[in-house]
Short mmCIF file of C-alpha atoms in Angstrom, two decimals:
data_model
loop_
_atom_site.label_atom_id
_atom_site.label_comp_id
_atom_site.label_asym_id
_atom_site.label_seq_id
_atom_site.Cartn_x
_atom_site.Cartn_y
_atom_site.Cartn_z
CA MET A 1 0.00 0.00 0.00
CA LYS A 2 2.88 2.31 0.84
CA TYR A 3 4.53 1.74 -2.54
CA LEU A 4 1.18 2.21 -4.31
CA SER A 5 0.70 5.62 -2.75
CA LEU A 6 4.21 6.67 -3.69
CA THR A 7 3.61 5.50 -7.25
CA SER A 8 0.38 7.51 -7.38
CA ILE A 9 2.19 10.62 -6.15
CA ALA A 10 4.95 10.20 -8.73
CA ALA A 11 2.43 9.71 -11.51
CA ALA A 12 0.54 12.81 -10.46
CA MET A 13 3.75 14.82 -10.46
CA LEU A 14 4.61 13.60 -13.96
CA LEU A 15 1.16 14.47 -15.24
CA ALA A 16 1.27 17.91 -13.63
CA GLY A 17 1.69 20.63 -16.21
CA CYS A 18 0.77 18.41 -19.18
CA THR A 19 -2.52 20.28 -19.59
CA SER A 20 -3.12 23.91 -20.46
CA MET A 21 -6.44 25.72 -20.45
CA ALA A 22 -5.15 28.59 -22.57
CA PRO A 23 -7.06 29.17 -25.83
CA SER A 24 -5.48 27.62 -28.90
CA TYR A 25 -3.34 30.35 -30.47
CA GLN A 26 -3.69 31.16 -34.15
CA GLN A 27 -1.68 33.87 -35.84
CA PRO A 28 -4.01 36.76 -36.76
CA SER A 29 -4.35 37.68 -40.40
CA ALA A 30 -2.54 40.86 -41.37
CA ALA A 31 -4.91 43.83 -41.15
CA VAL A 32 -3.43 45.43 -44.30
CA GLY A 33 -3.69 45.05 -48.05
CA ALA A 34 -2.21 42.11 -49.90
CA GLU A 35 -0.11 44.37 -52.14
CA TRP A 36 1.77 47.61 -51.77
CA PRO A 37 0.01 50.75 -53.05
CA THR A 38 0.46 51.65 -56.70
CA GLY A 39 -0.01 54.82 -58.68
CA ALA A 40 1.84 57.75 -60.16
CA ALA A 41 3.65 58.51 -56.91
CA TYR A 42 5.11 55.01 -56.70
CA GLY A 43 6.68 54.96 -60.13
CA LYS A 44 6.71 52.01 -62.51
CA GLU A 45 8.44 49.61 -60.12
CA GLY A 46 6.20 50.05 -57.06
CA GLY A 47 7.37 47.51 -54.51
CA GLU A 48 9.67 45.78 -56.96
CA ALA A 49 13.32 46.48 -57.56
CA ALA A 50 15.96 45.58 -60.07
CA PRO A 51 16.00 41.89 -61.07
CA GLY A 52 17.84 39.85 -58.47
CA ALA A 53 17.64 42.53 -55.75
CA PRO A 54 17.34 40.78 -52.35
CA LEU A 55 14.72 41.44 -49.71
CA ALA A 56 15.85 43.99 -47.15
CA ALA A 57 15.30 41.53 -44.31
CA ASP A 58 17.88 39.23 -45.88
CA ILE A 59 20.60 41.90 -45.96
CA ALA A 60 22.72 42.21 -42.83
CA TRP A 61 23.61 45.77 -41.92
CA GLN A 62 27.28 45.02 -42.62
CA LEU A 63 26.30 44.40 -46.26
CA PHE A 64 23.75 47.21 -46.55
CA ILE A 65 26.24 49.86 -45.43
CA VAL A 66 28.91 50.20 -48.11
CA ASP A 67 30.95 52.99 -46.53
CA ALA A 68 33.75 51.46 -44.43
CA ASP A 69 33.95 54.41 -42.02
CA LEU A 70 30.23 54.22 -41.28
CA ARG A 71 30.49 50.47 -40.67
CA THR A 72 33.22 51.17 -38.12
CA ILE A 73 31.04 53.77 -36.40
CA VAL A 74 28.07 51.37 -36.27
CA SER A 75 30.26 48.68 -34.73
CA MET A 76 31.35 51.16 -32.06
CA ALA A 77 27.72 52.06 -31.33
CA LEU A 78 26.68 48.42 -30.98
CA GLU A 79 29.27 48.13 -28.23
CA ASN A 80 28.60 51.39 -26.40
CA ASN A 81 25.10 52.72 -27.13
CA ARG A 82 23.16 52.97 -23.86
CA ASP A 83 19.70 52.32 -25.33
CA LEU A 84 20.97 49.07 -26.80
CA ARG A 85 22.60 48.21 -23.50
CA VAL A 86 19.32 48.75 -21.64
CA ALA A 87 17.53 46.55 -24.19
CA ALA A 88 20.07 43.78 -23.60
CA LEU A 89 19.65 44.10 -19.83
CA ASN A 90 15.89 43.83 -20.25
CA ILE A 91 16.51 40.47 -21.94
CA ASP A 92 18.52 39.31 -18.92
CA ARG A 93 15.73 40.43 -16.60
CA ALA A 94 13.04 38.68 -18.63
CA ARG A 95 15.18 35.53 -18.78
CA ALA A 96 15.44 35.51 -14.99
CA GLN A 97 11.68 36.01 -14.67
CA TYR A 98 11.07 33.07 -16.99
CA GLN A 99 13.45 30.88 -15.00
CA ILE A 100 11.56 31.79 -11.82
CA ARG A 101 8.28 30.74 -13.42
CA ARG A 102 9.80 27.54 -14.76
CA ALA A 103 11.13 26.67 -11.30
CA ASP A 104 7.51 26.59 -10.07
CA SER A 105 7.03 23.48 -12.22
CA PHE A 106 9.39 21.49 -10.00
CA PRO A 107 9.13 20.67 -6.30
CA SER A 108 11.35 22.61 -3.93
CA ILE A 109 13.32 20.09 -1.89
CA GLY A 110 15.53 21.09 1.00
CA MET A 111 17.33 19.68 3.99
CA SER A 112 16.72 20.87 7.49
CA GLY A 113 18.03 20.24 10.94
CA SER A 114 16.81 21.51 14.30
CA GLY A 115 17.34 21.14 17.99
CA THR A 116 14.93 22.12 20.78
CA SER A 117 15.53 22.31 24.53
CA GLN A 118 12.71 23.08 26.93
CA ARG A 119 12.39 23.23 30.73
CA LEU A 120 9.01 22.56 32.29
CA PRO A 121 8.20 23.50 35.89
CA ALA A 122 6.80 20.86 38.21
CA ASP A 123 3.21 22.11 38.11
CA LEU A 124 3.16 21.66 34.29
CA SER A 125 4.96 18.33 34.19
CA VAL A 126 3.03 15.07 34.01
CA THR A 127 5.46 13.61 36.56
CA ASP A 128 5.00 16.57 38.94
CA GLU A 129 8.71 17.16 38.74
CA ALA A 130 10.57 19.90 36.99
CA GLY A 131 12.62 18.70 34.06
CA ILE A 132 14.31 19.53 30.80
CA SER A 133 13.28 17.92 27.53
CA ARG A 134 15.33 17.94 24.35
CA GLN A 135 14.53 16.99 20.79
CA TYR A 136 16.76 16.85 17.72
CA SER A 137 15.73 16.18 14.14
CA ALA A 138 17.20 16.11 10.64
CA GLY A 139 15.39 15.44 7.40
CA VAL A 140 14.56 16.19 3.80
CA GLY A 141 11.32 17.87 2.89
CA MET A 142 9.17 19.21 0.06
CA SER A 143 7.03 22.23 0.80
CA ALA A 144 3.69 23.10 -0.84
CA TYR A 145 4.43 21.70 -4.30
CA GLU A 146 1.45 22.41 -6.55
CA LEU A 147 0.24 19.61 -8.80
CA ASP A 148 -0.44 21.56 -11.98
CA LEU A 149 -3.34 19.39 -13.07
CA PHE A 150 -5.15 22.27 -14.78
CA GLY A 151 -2.14 24.06 -16.26
CA ARG A 152 -2.07 27.21 -14.10
CA VAL A 153 1.67 27.04 -13.48
CA ARG A 154 2.36 26.04 -17.08
CA SER A 155 0.33 28.96 -18.42
CA LEU A 156 2.26 31.39 -16.23
CA LYS A 157 5.50 29.82 -17.45
CA ASP A 158 4.38 30.16 -21.08
CA GLU A 159 3.50 33.80 -20.49
CA ALA A 160 6.95 34.49 -19.04
CA LEU A 161 8.58 32.69 -21.97
CA GLN A 162 6.74 34.80 -24.55
CA ARG A 163 7.60 38.00 -22.73
CA TYR A 164 11.22 36.90 -22.65
CA LEU A 165 11.18 36.27 -26.40
CA ALA A 166 9.47 39.64 -26.90
CA THR A 167 12.34 41.44 -25.16
CA GLN A 168 14.75 39.82 -27.63
CA GLU A 169 12.70 41.20 -30.52
CA ALA A 170 12.61 44.58 -28.78
CA ARG A 171 16.38 44.50 -28.64
CA ASN A 172 16.51 43.65 -32.36
CA ALA A 173 14.20 46.58 -33.09
CA VAL A 174 16.44 48.91 -31.06
CA GLN A 175 19.48 47.70 -33.01
CA LEU A 176 17.75 48.21 -36.36
CA SER A 177 16.65 51.71 -35.33
CA LEU A 178 20.15 52.48 -34.09
CA VAL A 179 21.74 51.46 -37.39
CA ALA A 180 19.22 53.61 -39.29
CA GLU A 181 19.69 56.60 -36.98
CA LEU A 182 23.46 56.36 -37.29
CA ALA A 183 23.28 56.20 -41.08
CA ASN A 184 20.95 59.20 -41.18
CA ALA A 185 23.12 61.16 -38.74
CA TYR A 186 26.20 60.32 -40.83
CA LEU A 187 24.45 61.40 -44.04
CA THR A 188 23.16 64.60 -42.42
CA LEU A 189 26.67 65.49 -41.28
CA GLY A 190 27.98 64.87 -44.80
CA ALA A 191 25.21 67.02 -46.31
CA ASP A 192 25.90 69.87 -43.87
CA GLN A 193 29.58 69.63 -44.75
CA GLU A 194 28.60 70.11 -48.40
CA ARG A 195 26.34 73.03 -47.49
CA LEU A 196 29.17 74.65 -45.55
CA GLN A 197 31.60 74.18 -48.45
CA LEU A 198 29.06 75.70 -50.85
CA ALA A 199 28.46 78.64 -48.49
CA GLN A 200 32.21 79.21 -48.10
CA GLN A 201 32.75 79.09 -51.86
CA THR A 202 29.84 81.48 -52.40
CA LEU A 203 31.26 83.81 -49.75
CA ARG A 204 34.67 83.89 -51.44
CA ASN A 205 33.13 84.56 -54.85
CA GLN A 206 30.87 87.28 -53.54
CA GLN A 207 33.70 88.91 -51.61
CA ASP A 208 35.66 89.09 -54.87
CA ALA A 209 32.64 90.53 -56.67
CA TYR A 210 32.08 93.01 -53.87
CA ALA A 211 35.72 94.15 -54.06
CA LEU A 212 35.37 94.80 -57.82
CA ILE A 213 32.16 96.76 -57.38
CA ARG A 214 33.69 98.78 -54.57
CA ARG A 215 36.61 99.76 -56.82
CA SER A 216 34.12 100.57 -59.58
CA HIS A 217 32.17 102.72 -57.12
CA GLU A 218 35.33 104.54 -56.09
CA LEU A 219 35.98 105.25 -59.78
CA GLY A 220 32.44 106.50 -60.18
CA VAL A 221 31.32 103.66 -62.47
CA ALA A 222 29.09 101.72 -60.04
CA SER A 223 26.42 103.31 -57.92
CA MET A 224 26.05 103.15 -54.16
CA LEU A 225 22.98 100.95 -54.75
CA ASP A 226 25.10 98.42 -56.64
CA LEU A 227 27.64 98.45 -53.81
CA ARG A 228 25.04 97.82 -51.10
CA GLN A 229 23.32 95.14 -53.14
CA ALA A 230 26.62 93.30 -53.52
CA GLN A 231 27.23 93.66 -49.79
CA THR A 232 23.89 92.00 -48.95
CA VAL A 233 24.95 88.83 -50.76
CA VAL A 234 28.28 88.79 -48.91
CA GLU A 235 26.62 89.17 -45.51
CA SER A 236 24.02 86.55 -46.34
CA ALA A 237 26.77 84.09 -47.24
CA ARG A 238 28.56 84.90 -43.97
CA VAL A 239 25.38 84.10 -42.06
CA ASP A 240 25.13 80.73 -43.81
CA VAL A 241 28.78 79.90 -43.10
CA ALA A 242 28.24 80.57 -39.39
CA ARG A 243 24.94 78.67 -39.39
CA PHE A 244 26.30 75.55 -41.07
CA THR A 245 29.42 75.63 -38.89
CA SER A 246 27.17 75.47 -35.84
CA GLN A 247 24.98 72.78 -37.41
CA ILE A 248 28.00 70.57 -38.15
CA ALA A 249 29.04 70.77 -34.51
CA GLN A 250 25.52 69.68 -33.49
CA ASP A 251 25.61 66.84 -36.02
CA LYS A 252 28.85 65.59 -34.46
CA ASN A 253 27.28 65.77 -31.00
CA ALA A 254 24.35 63.67 -32.24
CA LEU A 255 26.76 61.04 -33.55
CA VAL A 256 28.64 60.97 -30.25
CA LEU A 257 25.37 60.38 -28.37
CA LEU A 258 24.32 57.55 -30.69
CA VAL A 259 27.75 55.93 -30.57
CA GLY A 260 28.00 56.32 -26.80
CA GLY A 261 31.54 57.71 -27.00
CA ASP A 262 33.90 59.89 -28.99
CA VAL A 263 34.13 59.39 -32.75
CA PRO A 264 37.60 59.87 -34.31
CA ASP A 265 37.75 62.77 -36.77
CA GLU A 266 39.15 60.54 -39.51
CA LEU A 267 35.87 58.58 -39.52
CA LEU A 268 33.67 61.65 -40.01
CA PRO A 269 32.37 62.33 -43.54
CA THR A 270 33.19 65.38 -45.64
CA SER A 271 30.32 64.72 -48.07
CA GLN A 272 27.38 62.36 -48.56
CA HIS A 273 29.24 60.00 -50.92
CA ASP A 274 25.80 59.27 -52.42
CA ASP A 275 25.63 55.73 -53.86
CA LYS A 276 28.89 54.80 -52.14
CA MET A 277 27.15 55.06 -48.75
CA THR A 278 24.43 52.36 -48.74
CA LEU A 279 22.89 49.86 -51.11
CA ALA A 280 20.37 51.63 -53.30
CA GLN A 281 18.37 48.63 -54.56
CA LEU A 282 15.96 47.03 -52.11
CA ASN A 283 13.11 44.68 -52.95
CA ALA A 284 9.95 45.35 -50.95
CA GLY A 285 8.53 41.86 -51.54
CA ILE A 286 4.99 40.89 -50.48
CA PRO A 287 3.49 42.67 -47.42
CA SER A 288 2.27 39.51 -45.66
CA GLN A 289 5.76 37.99 -45.82
CA VAL A 290 7.82 41.09 -45.18
CA LEU A 291 5.97 42.90 -42.40
CA GLN A 292 5.78 39.87 -40.11
CA ARG A 293 9.58 39.72 -40.13
CA ARG A 294 9.98 43.20 -38.67
CA PRO A 295 11.25 42.97 -35.08
CA ASP A 296 8.63 45.33 -33.68
CA VAL A 297 5.83 43.32 -35.32
CA VAL A 298 7.25 40.04 -34.02
CA GLU A 299 7.51 41.63 -30.56
CA ALA A 300 3.83 42.62 -30.69
CA GLU A 301 2.90 39.06 -31.63
CA ARG A 302 4.97 37.63 -28.76
CA LEU A 303 3.11 39.91 -26.34
CA LEU A 304 -0.17 38.72 -27.86
CA GLN A 305 0.86 35.11 -27.21
CA ALA A 306 1.78 36.04 -23.64
CA ALA A 307 -1.65 37.58 -23.08
CA ASN A 308 -3.22 34.44 -24.57
CA ALA A 309 -1.33 32.26 -22.07
CA THR A 310 -2.53 34.42 -19.18
CA ILE A 311 -6.11 33.40 -19.99
CA GLY A 312 -5.13 29.78 -19.28
CA ALA A 313 -3.94 30.70 -15.79
CA ALA A 314 -7.14 32.67 -15.14
CA ARG A 315 -9.30 29.72 -16.26
CA ALA A 316 -7.36 27.28 -14.09
CA ALA A 317 -8.18 29.39 -11.02
CA PHE A 318 -11.79 28.08 -11.20
CA PHE A 319 -10.62 24.52 -10.52
CA PRO A 320 -9.24 22.88 -7.37
CA ARG A 321 -5.61 23.51 -6.51
CA ILE A 322 -3.75 20.56 -5.01
CA SER A 323 -0.46 21.02 -3.18
CA LEU A 324 1.80 18.50 -1.49
CA THR A 325 3.97 18.91 1.57
CA ALA A 326 6.12 15.97 2.64
CA SER A 327 9.14 15.33 4.78
CA ALA A 328 11.18 12.38 6.02
CA GLY A 329 14.12 12.07 8.35
CA THR A 330 15.19 11.10 11.81
CA THR A 331 14.45 12.48 15.27
CA SER A 332 15.68 11.72 18.78
CA SER A 333 15.72 13.14 22.28
CA ALA A 334 19.51 12.90 22.28
CA LEU A 335 21.86 14.18 19.64
CA SER A 336 23.94 11.00 19.87
CA GLY A 337 20.90 8.87 19.02
CA LEU A 338 19.78 10.93 16.07
CA PHE A 339 20.75 8.33 13.49
CA ASP A 340 20.08 5.19 15.57
CA GLY A 341 17.71 2.54 14.29
CA GLY A 342 14.04 3.22 14.86
CA SER A 343 14.46 7.02 14.98
CA GLY A 344 13.08 7.65 11.49
CA PHE A 345 9.92 9.62 10.82
CA TRP A 346 7.94 10.79 7.79
CA SER A 347 4.97 12.98 7.11
CA PHE A 348 2.83 13.51 4.05
CA VAL A 349 0.35 16.40 3.96
CA PRO A 350 -1.69 16.73 0.74
CA GLN A 351 -3.90 19.79 0.62
CA ILE A 352 -6.71 20.68 -1.75
CA ASN A 353 -8.23 24.11 -2.12
CA ILE A 354 -11.59 24.18 -3.87
CA PRO A 355 -12.90 27.65 -4.76
CA ILE A 356 -16.52 28.05 -3.66
CA PHE A 357 -17.09 31.74 -3.15
CA GLU A 358 -14.53 34.34 -4.23
CA GLY A 359 -16.78 37.37 -4.50
CA GLY A 360 -16.40 37.36 -8.28
CA ARG A 361 -12.61 37.64 -8.12
CA ASN A 362 -11.90 34.73 -10.44
CA ARG A 363 -14.44 35.87 -13.02
CA ALA A 364 -13.02 39.38 -12.92
CA ASN A 365 -9.48 38.05 -13.37
CA LEU A 366 -10.62 35.98 -16.35
CA LYS A 367 -12.39 38.96 -17.87
CA MET A 368 -9.34 41.14 -17.35
CA SER A 369 -7.07 38.56 -19.01
CA GLU A 370 -9.42 38.35 -22.00
CA VAL A 371 -9.49 42.13 -22.32
CA ASP A 372 -5.69 42.20 -22.10
CA ARG A 373 -5.61 39.66 -24.95
CA ASP A 374 -7.91 41.87 -27.04
CA ILE A 375 -5.74 44.90 -26.30
CA ALA A 376 -2.62 42.97 -27.35
CA LEU A 377 -4.42 41.92 -30.55
CA ALA A 378 -5.30 45.54 -31.34
CA GLN A 379 -1.70 46.57 -30.67
CA TYR A 380 -0.48 43.81 -32.98
CA ASP A 381 -2.83 45.03 -35.73
CA LYS A 382 -1.61 48.60 -35.17
CA ALA A 383 2.02 47.46 -35.41
CA ILE A 384 1.26 45.77 -38.75
CA GLN A 385 -0.58 48.83 -40.06
CA THR A 386 2.18 51.19 -38.93
CA ALA A 387 4.78 49.02 -40.61
CA PHE A 388 2.71 48.95 -43.81
CA ARG A 389 2.49 52.73 -43.82
CA ASP A 390 6.25 53.11 -43.20
CA VAL A 391 6.99 50.98 -46.25
CA ALA A 392 4.31 52.63 -48.39
CA ASP A 393 5.64 56.11 -47.53
CA GLY A 394 9.17 55.03 -48.40
CA LEU A 395 8.04 53.55 -51.72
CA ALA A 396 6.02 56.68 -52.54
CA GLU A 397 9.07 58.84 -51.97
CA ARG A 398 11.36 56.50 -53.91
CA GLY A 399 8.99 56.48 -56.88
CA THR A 400 9.51 60.18 -57.66
CA LEU A 401 13.05 60.79 -56.43
CA ASP A 402 14.78 60.11 -59.74
CA GLU A 403 12.52 62.52 -61.57
CA ARG A 404 12.95 65.19 -58.90
CA LEU A 405 16.73 64.80 -58.93
CA SER A 406 16.84 65.03 -62.70
CA ALA A 407 14.72 68.19 -62.67
CA GLN A 408 16.73 69.74 -59.82
CA THR A 409 20.04 69.03 -61.58
CA ALA A 410 18.70 70.68 -64.74
CA LEU A 411 17.57 73.64 -62.63
CA VAL A 412 21.08 74.04 -61.20
CA ASP A 413 22.59 73.96 -64.68
CA ALA A 414 20.09 76.52 -65.99
CA SER A 415 20.62 78.75 -62.95
CA ALA A 416 24.39 78.60 -63.47
CA ASP A 417 24.00 79.66 -67.12
CA ASN A 418 21.61 82.42 -66.07
CA HIS A 419 24.16 83.68 -63.54
CA VAL A 420 26.95 83.73 -66.12
CA LEU A 421 24.79 85.58 -68.67
CA SER A 422 23.47 88.08 -66.11
CA ASN A 423 27.00 88.84 -64.94
CA ALA A 424 28.18 89.33 -68.53
CA ARG A 425 25.28 91.68 -69.30
CA PHE A 426 26.04 93.69 -66.17
CA ARG A 427 29.70 94.02 -67.09
CA SER A 428 28.75 95.20 -70.57
CA GLY A 429 26.38 97.76 -69.06
CA VAL A 430 23.19 96.23 -70.46
CA ASP A 431 21.58 95.18 -67.13
CA SER A 432 21.71 96.43 -63.55
CA TYR A 433 23.47 94.57 -60.80
CA LEU A 434 20.07 93.62 -59.36
CA ASN A 435 19.66 90.99 -62.10
CA VAL A 436 23.08 89.55 -61.18
CA LEU A 437 22.00 89.33 -57.53
CA ASP A 438 18.75 87.57 -58.47
CA ALA A 439 20.66 85.09 -60.62
CA GLN A 440 23.18 84.48 -57.83
CA ARG A 441 20.47 83.90 -55.25
CA GLY A 442 18.65 81.55 -57.60
CA LEU A 443 21.80 79.55 -58.28
CA TYR A 444 22.73 79.33 -54.61
CA ALA A 445 19.20 78.22 -53.61
CA ALA A 446 19.11 75.62 -56.40
CA GLN A 447 22.49 74.21 -55.31
CA GLN A 448 21.36 74.00 -51.67
CA ASP A 449 18.11 72.32 -52.73
CA LEU A 450 20.08 69.79 -54.76
CA ILE A 451 22.14 68.88 -51.69
CA THR A 452 18.93 68.48 -49.69
CA LEU A 453 17.32 66.34 -52.38
CA ARG A 454 20.37 64.07 -52.56
CA LEU A 455 20.15 63.71 -48.78
CA THR A 456 16.47 62.81 -49.15
CA ARG A 457 17.35 60.08 -51.66
CA ASN A 458 20.08 58.63 -49.46
CA SER A 459 17.88 58.81 -46.37
CA ASN A 460 15.11 57.08 -48.32
CA HIS A 461 17.39 54.07 -48.83
CA VAL A 462 17.93 53.92 -45.07
CA ALA A 463 14.25 54.45 -44.24
CA LEU A 464 13.17 51.65 -46.57
CA TYR A 465 15.80 49.33 -45.13
CA LYS A 466 14.47 49.97 -41.64
CA ALA A 467 10.79 49.83 -42.65
CA LEU A 468 11.31 46.47 -44.36
CA GLY A 469 12.93 44.99 -41.25
CA GLY A 470 16.42 44.94 -42.71
CA GLY A 471 19.21 43.08 -41.00
CA TRP A 472 17.10 41.06 -38.58
CA ASN A 473 19.02 37.87 -39.40
CA SER A 474 22.34 39.49 -38.54
CA VAL A 475 21.31 39.49 -34.87
CA PRO A 476 22.04 36.23 -32.98
CA SER A 477 18.84 34.30 -32.34
CA VAL A 478 17.63 33.97 -28.79
CA ALA A 479 18.24 30.72 -26.92
CA VAL A 480 15.49 29.50 -24.63
CA PRO A 481 16.98 28.91 -21.15
#
């Protein structure tokens, strides 16, 4: 009979946790269109790219970034960036929480030893004599181990596991955002360097022109109006030189913050480098396949699965909870006889708790867990929709960039010719200097706009790479502890 009861206990412990009352999880359908938007804004290619172009999610950031200096800076940031460090620490914390939940699936067994000495006065002693009693014991025990017959402990463990996996995806999302932010900061610094160089060149040219007009004014050829008009262009260029000098310093500070430390000057860009910076061709693929590979979308789904597991724990609370407490060892009134024959003892205390009246607590907990699941589902849908919009916006911008760049380049060329002709007509006395100033301002503005448009194109490559979940497979996969 003794061995039968032990066998029954062992069987119950093996069966514990084999059942879960959580709803069967099914991946929700993507709450977006089956294809990327099309139309005039998206160009002829739409979501497609050049033949053979890989999906962004299959391109590690080391391959997407062509510029060697930028790759070095990104490597430095992955080591030192504090946001990424916090994300990694969150993984460690979630792993520990999961291990705590998993430990609840196993009985806690410990050894104990105790000794008690007690003096009783004569009026309390059964022998009517005062005396001292002693008791010593040593044993092994299991305290309040829950038989998880209805899957409550397992559901809580599954929830902790999904939250742990979600923190890994959150870390991947932080890394992808960091790579994109670094690339954009690097490109912005290069563009501001170009703007500063253009402003400095314009300042030198206008200072030379101003010196000629001043000499002409001194000779009585040019009017005071011409002199002051030439001076306005010089002062305007000086303002831009000072402004871009300050902006470059701020760009460097932004890089330092993202990297988490100083960046050597030899790694900083002097221009955008355009197509030599990042891969230009990216294939958008099919929304249902691409968006569900984005780290933030996967994170949202993990949290949905965690909320789904919580429902199982809430359902299990309606059923009896069985816990076992057992101990075995040896006891004696003398320390020397603690391990003598016949001093053994054992105890087995099963306990069952059957919920009868909880004041609606269990129903409220179940309702709350179901609402939490619905909230997580809505957040998952929102993550999918946000990702779809990010990609669609990037494709819409990419579809017209080539045409805009072509038109802007032609505008710069035409403005340069206009400036040359206006200057020649002024020197020959046909036009006033005001026409030269207008031509100069138009050329300068067109050149600045061209730099900005090139930055937009380069940033679009980065934005699409991020929106399409680029580089996710370059991050080591999480190992379940």
